[in-house]
CSV table of C-alpha atoms in Angstrom, one decimal:
chain,number,residue,atom,x,y,z
G,776,MET,CA,10.7,7.0,31.1
G,777,THR,CA,11.8,4.4,28.6
G,778,ARG,CA,9.8,3.7,25.4
G,779,ASP,CA,8.8,0.4,26.7
G,780,ASP,CA,7.4,2.1,29.8
G,781,LYS,CA,5.6,4.7,27.7
G,782,PHE,CA,4.1,1.9,25.6
G,783,ARG,CA,2.7,0.2,28.7
G,784,GLN,CA,1.3,3.5,29.8
G,785,VAL,CA,-0.4,4.3,26.5
G,786,ALA,CA,-1.7,0.7,26.2
G,787,ALA,CA,-3.3,1.1,29.7
G,788,GLU,CA,-5.0,4.3,28.6
G,789,PHE,CA,-6.7,2.2,25.8
G,790,GLY,CA,-7.5,-0.8,28.0
G,791,PHE,CA,-5.0,-2.8,25.9
G,792,ASP,CA,-3.0,-5.5,27.7
G,793,PRO,CA,0.5,-5.2,26.3
G,794,GLU,CA,1.3,-8.8,27.3
G,795,GLN,CA,-1.6,-10.3,25.3
G,796,GLU,CA,-1.0,-12.8,22.6
G,797,ILE,CA,-1.4,-11.2,19.2
G,798,LYS,CA,-3.7,-13.5,17.2
G,799,ILE,CA,-3.4,-13.4,13.5
G,800,GLY,CA,-6.0,-14.9,11.2
G,801,GLY,CA,-5.1,-16.3,7.8
G,802,LYS,CA,-2.0,-17.9,6.4
G,803,TYR,CA,0.8,-15.4,6.8
G,804,THR,CA,3.2,-14.0,9.4
G,805,PRO,CA,2.5,-10.8,11.4
G,806,VAL,CA,6.1,-9.5,11.2
G,807,LEU,CA,8.8,-9.9,8.6
G,808,ILE,CA,12.2,-8.3,9.0
G,809,ASP,CA,14.2,-7.8,5.8
G,810,GLY,CA,17.5,-6.2,6.5
G,811,ASN,CA,16.7,-3.1,8.6
G,812,THR,CA,13.1,-3.0,7.4
G,813,ALA,CA,10.3,-4.5,9.5
G,814,TYR,CA,7.0,-5.1,7.7
G,815,ILE,CA,3.9,-5.5,9.8
G,816,ALA,CA,0.8,-7.2,8.4
G,817,GLY,CA,-2.5,-5.2,8.3
G,818,GLN,CA,-3.8,-4.9,11.9
G,819,VAL,CA,-7.4,-4.6,12.7
G,820,PRO,CA,-8.4,-3.4,16.2
G,821,ARG,CA,-8.6,-6.8,17.7
G,822,VAL,CA,-8.1,-7.2,21.5
G,823,GLY,CA,-7.7,-10.8,22.4
G,824,GLU,CA,-10.3,-12.7,20.3
G,825,VAL,CA,-12.6,-9.8,19.7
G,826,VAL,CA,-12.5,-7.1,17.0
G,827,ARG,CA,-13.3,-4.1,19.2
G,828,PHE,CA,-14.6,-1.8,16.5
G,829,VAL,CA,-16.8,-3.3,13.8
G,830,GLY,CA,-18.7,-1.0,11.5
G,831,VAL,CA,-18.5,2.0,9.2
G,832,VAL,CA,-16.9,5.2,10.3
G,833,GLY,CA,-19.3,8.1,9.9
G,834,GLU,CA,-22.3,5.7,10.3
G,835,SER,CA,-22.2,3.2,13.1
G,836,ILE,CA,-18.7,4.2,14.3
G,837,THR,CA,-18.0,7.7,15.5
G,838,LEU,CA,-14.9,9.7,14.5
G,839,ASP,CA,-13.6,9.2,18.1
G,840,ASP,CA,-14.1,5.5,18.0
G,841,GLY,CA,-12.5,5.3,14.6
G,842,ARG,CA,-9.5,7.1,16.1
G,843,ARG,CA,-9.5,4.6,19.0
G,844,ALA,CA,-9.6,1.8,16.5
G,845,ALA,CA,-6.5,3.2,14.7
G,846,ALA,CA,-4.8,3.5,18.1
G,847,ILE,CA,-5.5,-0.1,19.0
G,848,SER,CA,-4.2,-1.3,15.6
G,849,THR,CA,-1.0,0.6,16.3
G,850,LEU,CA,-0.6,-0.8,19.8
G,851,ARG,CA,-0.8,-4.2,18.2
G,852,ALA,CA,1.9,-3.3,15.8
G,853,LEU,CA,4.1,-2.0,18.6
G,854,THR,CA,3.5,-5.2,20.6
G,855,LEU,CA,4.6,-7.3,17.6
G,856,ILE,CA,7.8,-5.3,17.2
G,857,ARG,CA,8.6,-5.3,20.9
G,858,ASN,CA,8.0,-9.1,21.1
G,859,ARG,CA,10.2,-9.7,18.0
G,860,CYS,CA,13.0,-7.2,18.8
G,861,GLY,CA,12.9,-7.4,22.6
G,862,THR,CA,12.4,-3.7,23.1
G,863,LEU,CA,10.9,-0.7,21.2
G,864,ASP,CA,14.3,0.9,21.4
G,865,ALA,CA,15.0,-1.1,18.2
G,866,ILE,CA,12.8,1.3,16.2
G,867,GLN,CA,14.7,4.0,14.4
G,868,ALA,CA,11.8,5.4,12.3
G,869,VAL,CA,8.4,4.5,10.8
G,870,PRO,CA,8.8,5.1,7.1
G,871,ARG,CA,5.2,4.3,6.2
G,872,ILE,CA,1.8,3.6,7.6
G,873,THR,CA,-1.3,3.0,5.5
G,874,VAL,CA,-4.6,3.5,7.3
G,875,PHE,CA,-7.6,1.9,5.6
G,876,MET,CA,-11.0,2.6,7.1
G,877,ARG,CA,-14.6,1.7,6.3
G,878,SER,CA,-16.2,5.0,5.5
G,879,ALA,CA,-19.7,6.4,5.0
G,880,PRO,CA,-20.1,7.6,1.5
G,881,ASP,CA,-20.0,11.3,2.6
G,882,PHE,CA,-17.4,10.8,5.4
G,883,THR,CA,-14.2,12.7,4.5
G,884,MET,CA,-12.3,12.9,7.8
G,885,GLN,CA,-10.0,9.9,7.0
G,886,SER,CA,-7.0,12.0,8.1
G,887,GLU,CA,-8.5,12.7,11.5
G,888,VAL,CA,-9.2,9.0,12.0
G,889,ALA,CA,-5.6,8.2,11.1
G,890,ASP,CA,-4.4,10.7,13.7
G,891,GLY,CA,-5.3,8.0,16.2
G,892,ALA,CA,-2.4,5.9,14.9
G,893,SER,CA,-0.1,8.9,14.6
G,894,ASP,CA,-0.7,10.0,18.1
G,895,VAL,CA,0.2,6.6,19.6
G,896,LEU,CA,3.4,6.5,17.5
G,897,TYR,CA,4.5,9.9,18.8
G,898,ALA,CA,3.4,9.2,22.4
G,899,VAL,CA,5.4,6.0,22.6
G,900,LEU,CA,8.4,6.7,20.2
G,901,GLY,CA,8.8,10.5,20.4
G,902,ASP,CA,10.9,11.7,17.4
G,903,ALA,CA,11.5,8.2,16.2
G,904,GLY,CA,7.7,8.0,15.7
G,905,VAL,CA,7.9,10.3,12.7
G,906,HIS,CA,6.2,8.7,9.7
G,907,THR,CA,4.6,9.1,6.3
G,908,ARG,CA,1.0,8.2,6.0
G,909,THR,CA,-1.7,7.4,3.5
G,910,SER,CA,-5.4,7.4,4.7
G,911,VAL,CA,-8.0,5.7,2.5
G,912,GLY,CA,-11.8,5.2,2.9
G,913,VAL,CA,-12.8,1.7,1.7
G,914,LEU,CA,-15.9,-0.4,1.4
G,915,GLN,CA,-15.0,-3.4,3.6
G,916,LEU,CA,-12.3,-4.8,5.8
G,917,PRO,CA,-11.6,-8.3,7.3
G,918,LYS,CA,-14.2,-9.3,10.0
G,919,GLY,CA,-16.0,-6.0,9.2
G,920,ALA,CA,-13.4,-4.1,11.2
G,921,ALA,CA,-13.8,-0.3,11.1
G,922,VAL,CA,-10.0,0.2,10.6
G,923,GLU,CA,-7.0,-1.7,9.3
G,924,VAL,CA,-3.5,-0.3,9.5
G,925,ASP,CA,-0.2,-1.7,8.1
G,926,PHE,CA,3.3,-0.5,8.9
G,927,ILE,CA,6.8,-0.3,7.8
G,928,PHE,CA,9.3,0.2,10.6
G,929,SER,CA,13.0,0.9,10.3
G,930,VAL,CA,14.8,-1.2,13.0
G,931,ARG,CA,18.3,-1.8,14.2
G,932,SER,CA,19.9,-4.5,16.2
G,933,VAL,CA,19.8,-3.8,19.9
L,1430,MET,CA,11.5,-30.9,-6.7
L,1431,THR,CA,12.9,-27.4,-7.4
L,1432,ARG,CA,10.9,-24.3,-6.8
L,1433,ASP,CA,10.7,-23.7,-10.6
L,1434,ASP,CA,9.2,-27.2,-11.0
L,1435,LYS,CA,6.7,-26.6,-8.1
L,1436,PHE,CA,5.7,-23.4,-9.8
L,1437,ARG,CA,4.9,-25.2,-13.1
L,1438,GLN,CA,3.0,-27.8,-11.1
L,1439,VAL,CA,0.9,-25.2,-9.3
L,1440,ALA,CA,0.4,-23.2,-12.4
L,1441,ALA,CA,-1.0,-26.3,-14.2
L,1442,GLU,CA,-3.5,-26.8,-11.4
L,1443,PHE,CA,-4.9,-23.3,-12.1
L,1444,GLY,CA,-4.8,-23.7,-15.9
L,1445,PHE,CA,-2.1,-21.0,-16.0
L,1446,ASP,CA,0.6,-21.3,-18.7
L,1447,PRO,CA,3.8,-20.4,-17.0
L,1448,GLU,CA,5.5,-19.5,-20.3
L,1449,GLN,CA,2.8,-17.0,-21.3
L,1450,GLU,CA,3.7,-13.4,-22.0
L,1451,ILE,CA,2.6,-11.2,-19.1
L,1452,LYS,CA,0.8,-8.3,-20.6
L,1453,ILE,CA,0.7,-5.1,-18.6
L,1454,GLY,CA,-1.7,-2.2,-19.4
L,1455,GLY,CA,-0.7,1.4,-18.7
L,1456,LYS,CA,2.5,3.2,-18.6
L,1457,TYR,CA,4.7,1.5,-16.1
L,1458,THR,CA,7.0,-1.5,-15.6
L,1459,PRO,CA,5.7,-4.7,-14.0
L,1460,VAL,CA,8.9,-5.3,-12.0
L,1461,LEU,CA,11.4,-2.9,-10.5
L,1462,ILE,CA,14.4,-4.2,-8.5
L,1463,ASP,CA,16.0,-1.7,-6.1
L,1464,GLY,CA,19.0,-3.2,-4.3
L,1465,ASN,CA,17.6,-6.5,-3.0
L,1466,THR,CA,14.0,-5.5,-3.1
L,1467,ALA,CA,11.8,-6.4,-6.0
L,1468,TYR,CA,8.5,-4.5,-6.4
L,1469,ILE,CA,5.8,-6.0,-8.5
L,1470,ALA,CA,3.0,-3.8,-10.0
L,1471,GLY,CA,-0.6,-4.6,-9.0
L,1472,GLN,CA,-1.6,-7.8,-10.7
L,1473,VAL,CA,-5.2,-8.6,-11.8
L,1474,PRO,CA,-6.1,-12.2,-12.6
L,1475,ARG,CA,-5.4,-11.8,-16.3
L,1476,VAL,CA,-4.6,-14.9,-18.3
L,1477,GLY,CA,-3.3,-14.0,-21.8
L,1478,GLU,CA,-5.6,-11.1,-22.9
L,1479,VAL,CA,-8.5,-12.0,-20.7
L,1480,VAL,CA,-9.2,-11.0,-17.1
L,1481,ARG,CA,-10.4,-14.3,-15.8
L,1482,PHE,CA,-12.5,-13.0,-12.8
L,1483,VAL,CA,-14.5,-9.8,-13.3
L,1484,GLY,CA,-17.0,-8.9,-10.7
L,1485,VAL,CA,-17.7,-8.4,-7.0
L,1486,VAL,CA,-16.7,-11.0,-4.5
L,1487,GLY,CA,-19.7,-11.9,-2.4
L,1488,GLU,CA,-22.0,-11.0,-5.3
L,1489,SER,CA,-21.2,-12.2,-8.8
L,1490,ILE,CA,-17.9,-13.9,-7.7
L,1491,THR,CA,-17.9,-16.6,-5.1
L,1492,LEU,CA,-15.4,-16.9,-2.3
L,1493,ASP,CA,-13.8,-19.8,-4.1
L,1494,ASP,CA,-13.5,-17.9,-7.3
L,1495,GLY,CA,-12.1,-14.9,-5.4
L,1496,ARG,CA,-9.5,-17.2,-4.0
L,1497,ARG,CA,-8.7,-18.5,-7.5
L,1498,ALA,CA,-8.3,-14.9,-8.7
L,1499,ALA,CA,-5.8,-14.1,-5.9
L,1500,ALA,CA,-3.9,-17.3,-6.9
L,1501,ILE,CA,-3.7,-16.3,-10.5
L,1502,SER,CA,-2.5,-12.8,-9.6
L,1503,THR,CA,0.2,-14.5,-7.6
L,1504,LEU,CA,1.2,-16.9,-10.4
L,1505,ARG,CA,1.6,-13.8,-12.6
L,1506,ALA,CA,3.9,-12.2,-10.0
L,1507,LEU,CA,6.0,-15.4,-9.8
L,1508,THR,CA,6.2,-15.5,-13.5
L,1509,LEU,CA,7.5,-12.0,-13.6
L,1510,ILE,CA,10.2,-12.6,-11.0
L,1511,ARG,CA,11.3,-15.9,-12.6
L,1512,ASN,CA,11.5,-14.2,-16.0
L,1513,ARG,CA,13.6,-11.3,-14.5
L,1514,CYS,CA,15.8,-13.3,-12.2
L,1515,GLY,CA,16.0,-16.6,-14.2
L,1516,THR,CA,14.8,-18.7,-11.4
L,1517,LEU,CA,12.5,-18.5,-8.4
L,1518,ASP,CA,15.5,-19.6,-6.3
L,1519,ALA,CA,16.3,-15.8,-6.3
L,1520,ILE,CA,13.5,-15.2,-3.8
L,1521,GLN,CA,14.6,-15.0,-0.2
L,1522,ALA,CA,11.3,-13.8,1.4
L,1523,VAL,CA,8.1,-12.0,0.6
L,1524,PRO,CA,8.0,-9.0,2.9
L,1525,ARG,CA,4.6,-7.6,1.9
L,1526,ILE,CA,1.6,-8.5,-0.2
L,1527,THR,CA,-1.5,-6.3,-0.4
L,1528,VAL,CA,-4.6,-7.9,-1.6
L,1529,PHE,CA,-7.4,-5.6,-2.9
L,1530,MET,CA,-10.7,-7.1,-3.8
L,1531,ARG,CA,-14.0,-5.8,-4.9
L,1532,SER,CA,-16.4,-6.7,-2.2
L,1533,ALA,CA,-20.1,-6.8,-1.6
L,1534,PRO,CA,-21.1,-4.3,1.1
L,1535,ASP,CA,-21.7,-7.1,3.6
L,1536,PHE,CA,-18.8,-9.4,2.6
L,1537,THR,CA,-16.2,-9.6,5.3
L,1538,MET,CA,-14.1,-12.7,4.3
L,1539,GLN,CA,-11.3,-10.6,2.7
L,1540,SER,CA,-8.7,-12.7,4.6
L,1541,GLU,CA,-10.1,-15.9,3.2
L,1542,VAL,CA,-9.9,-14.6,-0.3
L,1543,ALA,CA,-6.3,-13.5,0.3
L,1544,ASP,CA,-5.5,-17.0,1.4
L,1545,GLY,CA,-5.6,-17.8,-2.3
L,1546,ALA,CA,-2.4,-15.8,-2.8
L,1547,SER,CA,-0.8,-17.0,0.4
L,1548,ASP,CA,-1.4,-20.7,-0.5
L,1549,VAL,CA,0.4,-20.3,-3.8
L,1550,LEU,CA,3.4,-18.5,-2.2
L,1551,TYR,CA,3.8,-21.4,0.3
L,1552,ALA,CA,3.2,-24.1,-2.2
L,1553,VAL,CA,5.9,-22.8,-4.6
L,1554,LEU,CA,8.4,-21.2,-2.2
L,1555,GLY,CA,8.0,-23.2,1.0
L,1556,ASP,CA,9.5,-21.3,4.0
L,1557,ALA,CA,10.7,-18.5,1.7
L,1558,GLY,CA,7.1,-17.8,0.9
L,1559,VAL,CA,6.5,-16.4,4.4
L,1560,HIS,CA,4.9,-12.9,4.1
L,1561,THR,CA,3.0,-10.1,5.7
L,1562,ARG,CA,-0.3,-9.3,4.3
L,1563,THR,CA,-3.0,-6.7,4.1
L,1564,SER,CA,-6.4,-7.5,2.8
L,1565,VAL,CA,-8.8,-4.7,1.7
L,1566,GLY,CA,-12.3,-4.6,0.3
L,1567,VAL,CA,-12.6,-1.9,-2.3
L,1568,LEU,CA,-15.2,-0.5,-4.7
L,1569,GLN,CA,-13.6,-1.0,-8.1
L,1570,LEU,CA,-10.4,-2.3,-9.7
L,1571,PRO,CA,-8.9,-1.9,-13.2
L,1572,LYS,CA,-11.0,-3.6,-15.9
L,1573,GLY,CA,-13.5,-4.6,-13.3
L,1574,ALA,CA,-11.2,-7.3,-12.0
L,1575,ALA,CA,-12.4,-9.0,-8.8
L,1576,VAL,CA,-8.9,-9.0,-7.2
L,1577,GLU,CA,-5.7,-7.0,-7.5
L,1578,VAL,CA,-2.5,-8.0,-5.6
L,1579,ASP,CA,0.8,-6.2,-5.4
L,1580,PHE,CA,4.0,-7.7,-4.0
L,1581,ILE,CA,7.4,-6.8,-2.5
L,1582,PHE,CA,9.9,-9.6,-2.8
L,1583,SER,CA,13.4,-9.8,-1.2
L,1584,VAL,CA,15.7,-11.2,-3.8
L,1585,ARG,CA,19.4,-12.1,-4.1
L,1586,SER,CA,21.7,-12.6,-7.1
L,1587,VAL,CA,21.7,-16.2,-8.3
C,294,MET,CA,17.3,20.6,-20.2
C,295,THR,CA,17.9,19.4,-16.7
C,296,ARG,CA,15.3,17.5,-14.7
C,297,ASP,CA,14.7,20.5,-12.5
C,298,ASP,CA,14.0,22.6,-15.6
C,299,LYS,CA,11.6,19.9,-17.0
C,300,PHE,CA,9.9,19.8,-13.7
C,301,ARG,CA,9.2,23.6,-13.8
C,302,GLN,CA,8.0,23.2,-17.4
C,303,VAL,CA,5.5,20.4,-16.6
C,304,ALA,CA,4.4,22.1,-13.5
C,305,ALA,CA,3.6,25.2,-15.6
C,306,GLU,CA,1.5,23.1,-18.0
C,307,PHE,CA,-0.7,22.2,-15.0
C,308,GLY,CA,-0.8,25.6,-13.5
C,309,PHE,CA,1.2,24.3,-10.5
C,310,ASP,CA,3.6,26.7,-8.8
C,311,PRO,CA,6.7,24.6,-8.2
C,312,GLU,CA,7.9,27.0,-5.4
C,313,GLN,CA,4.7,26.8,-3.4
C,314,GLU,CA,4.7,25.6,0.1
C,315,ILE,CA,3.4,22.0,0.3
C,316,LYS,CA,0.9,22.0,3.2
C,317,ILE,CA,0.3,18.7,4.9
C,318,GLY,CA,-2.7,18.1,7.1
C,319,GLY,CA,-2.6,15.7,10.0
C,320,LYS,CA,0.2,14.5,12.3
C,321,TYR,CA,2.9,13.1,10.2
C,322,THR,CA,5.8,14.1,7.9
C,323,PRO,CA,5.4,14.3,4.1
C,324,VAL,CA,8.8,12.8,3.4
C,325,LEU,CA,10.9,10.2,5.2
C,326,ILE,CA,14.2,9.0,3.9
C,327,ASP,CA,15.4,5.6,5.2
C,328,GLY,CA,18.8,4.7,3.7
C,329,ASN,CA,18.3,5.2,0.0
C,330,THR,CA,14.6,4.9,0.1
C,331,ALA,CA,12.4,8.0,0.2
C,332,TYR,CA,8.7,7.5,1.3
C,333,ILE,CA,6.2,10.2,0.4
C,334,ALA,CA,2.9,10.5,2.3
C,335,GLY,CA,-0.3,10.1,0.3
C,336,GLN,CA,-0.8,13.2,-1.8
C,337,VAL,CA,-4.1,14.6,-2.7
C,338,PRO,CA,-4.3,17.2,-5.6
C,339,ARG,CA,-4.0,20.2,-3.3
C,340,VAL,CA,-2.7,23.4,-4.8
C,341,GLY,CA,-2.0,25.9,-2.0
C,342,GLU,CA,-4.9,25.6,0.4
C,343,VAL,CA,-7.4,24.1,-2.1
C,344,VAL,CA,-8.0,20.5,-3.1
C,345,ARG,CA,-8.4,21.1,-6.8
C,346,PHE,CA,-10.4,18.0,-7.7
C,347,VAL,CA,-13.0,16.9,-5.2
C,348,GLY,CA,-15.5,14.3,-6.2
C,349,VAL,CA,-16.0,10.8,-7.7
C,350,VAL,CA,-14.2,9.9,-10.9
C,351,GLY,CA,-16.8,8.6,-13.4
C,352,GLU,CA,-19.5,10.7,-11.8
C,353,SER,CA,-18.7,14.4,-11.0
C,354,ILE,CA,-15.1,14.1,-12.1
C,355,THR,CA,-14.2,13.2,-15.7
C,356,LEU,CA,-11.5,10.8,-16.7
C,357,ASP,CA,-9.4,13.7,-17.9
C,358,ASP,CA,-9.8,15.6,-14.6
C,359,GLY,CA,-9.0,12.4,-12.7
C,360,ARG,CA,-5.8,12.2,-14.7
C,361,ARG,CA,-5.0,15.8,-14.0
C,362,ALA,CA,-5.6,15.2,-10.3
C,363,ALA,CA,-3.1,12.3,-10.4
C,364,ALA,CA,-0.6,14.6,-12.2
C,365,ILE,CA,-0.9,17.3,-9.5
C,366,SER,CA,-0.5,14.7,-6.7
C,367,THR,CA,2.7,13.7,-8.5
C,368,LEU,CA,4.0,17.3,-8.9
C,369,ARG,CA,3.5,17.7,-5.2
C,370,ALA,CA,5.6,14.6,-4.5
C,371,LEU,CA,8.4,15.8,-6.9
C,372,THR,CA,8.3,19.2,-5.1
C,373,LEU,CA,8.8,17.4,-1.8
C,374,ILE,CA,11.7,15.4,-3.0
C,375,ARG,CA,13.4,18.4,-4.7
C,376,ASN,CA,13.0,20.5,-1.6
C,377,ARG,CA,14.4,17.7,0.6
C,378,CYS,CA,17.3,16.6,-1.7
C,379,GLY,CA,18.0,19.9,-3.4
C,380,THR,CA,17.5,18.6,-6.9
C,381,LEU,CA,15.5,15.9,-8.7
C,382,ASP,CA,18.8,14.5,-9.9
C,383,ALA,CA,18.8,12.7,-6.6
C,384,ILE,CA,16.1,10.3,-7.9
C,385,GLN,CA,17.4,7.0,-9.3
C,386,ALA,CA,14.1,5.1,-9.7
C,387,VAL,CA,10.5,5.1,-8.5
C,388,PRO,CA,10.0,1.6,-7.1
C,389,ARG,CA,6.3,2.0,-6.3
C,390,ILE,CA,3.4,4.3,-6.7
C,391,THR,CA,-0.1,3.5,-5.4
C,392,VAL,CA,-2.9,5.5,-7.0
C,393,PHE,CA,-6.2,5.5,-5.0
C,394,MET,CA,-9.2,7.2,-6.6
C,395,ARG,CA,-12.8,7.6,-5.7
C,396,SER,CA,-14.7,5.7,-8.4
C,397,ALA,CA,-18.2,5.4,-9.6
C,398,PRO,CA,-19.5,1.9,-9.0
C,399,ASP,CA,-19.2,1.1,-12.8
C,400,PHE,CA,-16.0,3.0,-13.5
C,401,THR,CA,-13.2,0.6,-14.4
C,402,MET,CA,-10.6,2.9,-16.0
C,403,GLN,CA,-8.4,3.2,-12.9
C,404,SER,CA,-5.3,2.5,-15.0
C,405,GLU,CA,-6.1,5.3,-17.3
C,406,VAL,CA,-6.5,7.8,-14.4
C,407,ALA,CA,-3.2,6.6,-13.0
C,408,ASP,CA,-1.5,7.3,-16.3
C,409,GLY,CA,-1.7,10.9,-15.3
C,410,ALA,CA,0.8,10.2,-12.6
C,411,SER,CA,3.0,8.0,-14.8
C,412,ASP,CA,3.1,10.6,-17.6
C,413,VAL,CA,4.5,13.2,-15.2
C,414,LEU,CA,7.1,10.9,-13.8
C,415,TYR,CA,8.4,10.1,-17.3
C,416,ALA,CA,8.1,13.6,-18.6
C,417,VAL,CA,10.3,14.9,-15.7
C,418,LEU,CA,12.6,12.0,-14.9
C,419,GLY,CA,12.9,10.2,-18.2
C,420,ASP,CA,14.2,6.6,-17.8
C,421,ALA,CA,14.6,7.2,-14.0
C,422,GLY,CA,10.8,7.7,-13.9
C,423,VAL,CA,10.3,4.0,-14.5
C,424,HIS,CA,8.0,2.6,-11.7
C,425,THR,CA,5.6,-0.1,-10.6
C,426,ARG,CA,2.1,0.9,-10.0
C,427,THR,CA,-1.1,-0.2,-8.3
C,428,SER,CA,-4.4,1.5,-9.1
C,429,VAL,CA,-7.4,1.1,-6.9
C,430,GLY,CA,-11.0,2.5,-6.9
C,431,VAL,CA,-12.1,3.4,-3.4
C,432,LEU,CA,-15.1,4.9,-1.6
C,433,GLN,CA,-13.7,8.0,0.0
C,434,LEU,CA,-10.4,10.0,0.4
C,435,PRO,CA,-9.4,12.7,2.7
C,436,LYS,CA,-11.2,16.0,2.1
C,437,GLY,CA,-13.3,14.2,-0.6
C,438,ALA,CA,-10.3,14.4,-3.0
C,439,ALA,CA,-10.8,12.5,-6.2
C,440,VAL,CA,-7.3,11.0,-6.1
C,441,GLU,CA,-4.6,10.2,-3.6
C,442,VAL,CA,-1.2,8.9,-4.6
C,443,ASP,CA,1.7,7.7,-2.5
C,444,PHE,CA,5.2,7.1,-3.6
C,445,ILE,CA,8.5,5.2,-2.9
C,446,PHE,CA,11.5,6.8,-4.5
C,447,SER,CA,15.0,5.4,-4.7
C,448,VAL,CA,17.4,8.3,-4.0
C,449,ARG,CA,21.2,8.9,-3.8
C,450,SER,CA,23.3,11.6,-2.2
C,451,VAL,CA,24.0,14.4,-4.7
């Protein structure tokens, strides 16, 4: 199965339409490729017009939903790369992801939430999904989203 | 009008002296260029010795002032690049900015605050000001600043 | 004295065994080298199995202990680079560190905490330890750690 097929399969598991338009709020670009490095703007778990998970992980959002939110943010990033590069085969590695999440004051499972992003990267990209990661519990995020993830991909011409 | 002229014009709109010395606290460098990539340390909205906007956006700091704070942090970054490279013409793109802001618990307009940084980048750099962006609401920032922004620029020899 | 010797000396000052295995939680890699750029995953001040500093800087964690926490996170990053590259002589520069720390609501000495990381970089690497830095006060971190630091190093083949 190709990466692009795996991507469609994983997207379907999350009820995420891989052909949807990725809407971006604000005055910036969602993807910028500089040399072989592709930067993706911070992605909240928006599906179509709606931010799917709004709230605080460890309070109104469960650990499992936090993980789903991180997965959807990652599916958005993969959609953006595929649309830009034509195929996910362009990805060579994922040098860095940073996973910000709204957190209850006593919630310390930031790594477990971030696993939702890591799992999608490995499921779709296999060994090329290897990445470094930083997970941080914050006070607020745009639109009250539970999770926001940004990405640096290493890409090649395909 | 050259970029350097536009920069002076935008700086004047914000009462920011583009010839001021950029003071940096702490034990690090404000700019590090590695190959074609210029990293700028996190900039708070300091003008001269004074952090102009101290407080929490959505509480003691209005949305408009949060946006101004992000603009001033960006003017500082542009000053640093111009001083290092001699001219803002050295900038090819702005792969990544991260906008941290102190936020009231129920304040969710982080993107709108970050637009203050984006607007300055476009006003001064035009198409080369295109960037990816991550906006995050945090609990505290150095000196109690309302906003802190860090930057990655793509630069070339000029 | 070589950098690797200095590293062992500074590690000893912090009671940090430079030969310890660096355990990483979660589903990711601690180091990813892309071209000449080495990304290090967010490091909490874990020594062996134990996170040494758990709590909020400015409340249950003093400024000095926050600084020690940042130092230990940095010793972990240097251990990871040395283990991967064989020697710290591989490091040419440190383009970016980001220092996240749990902060009391009124604690504004994020820069002074981050100096704990900067001091270790300079002590071990000298001029090559020069870096840009962003310091941010956040609500929570994985395992309740007081500090988390991530790094981008510029490395060369040695």
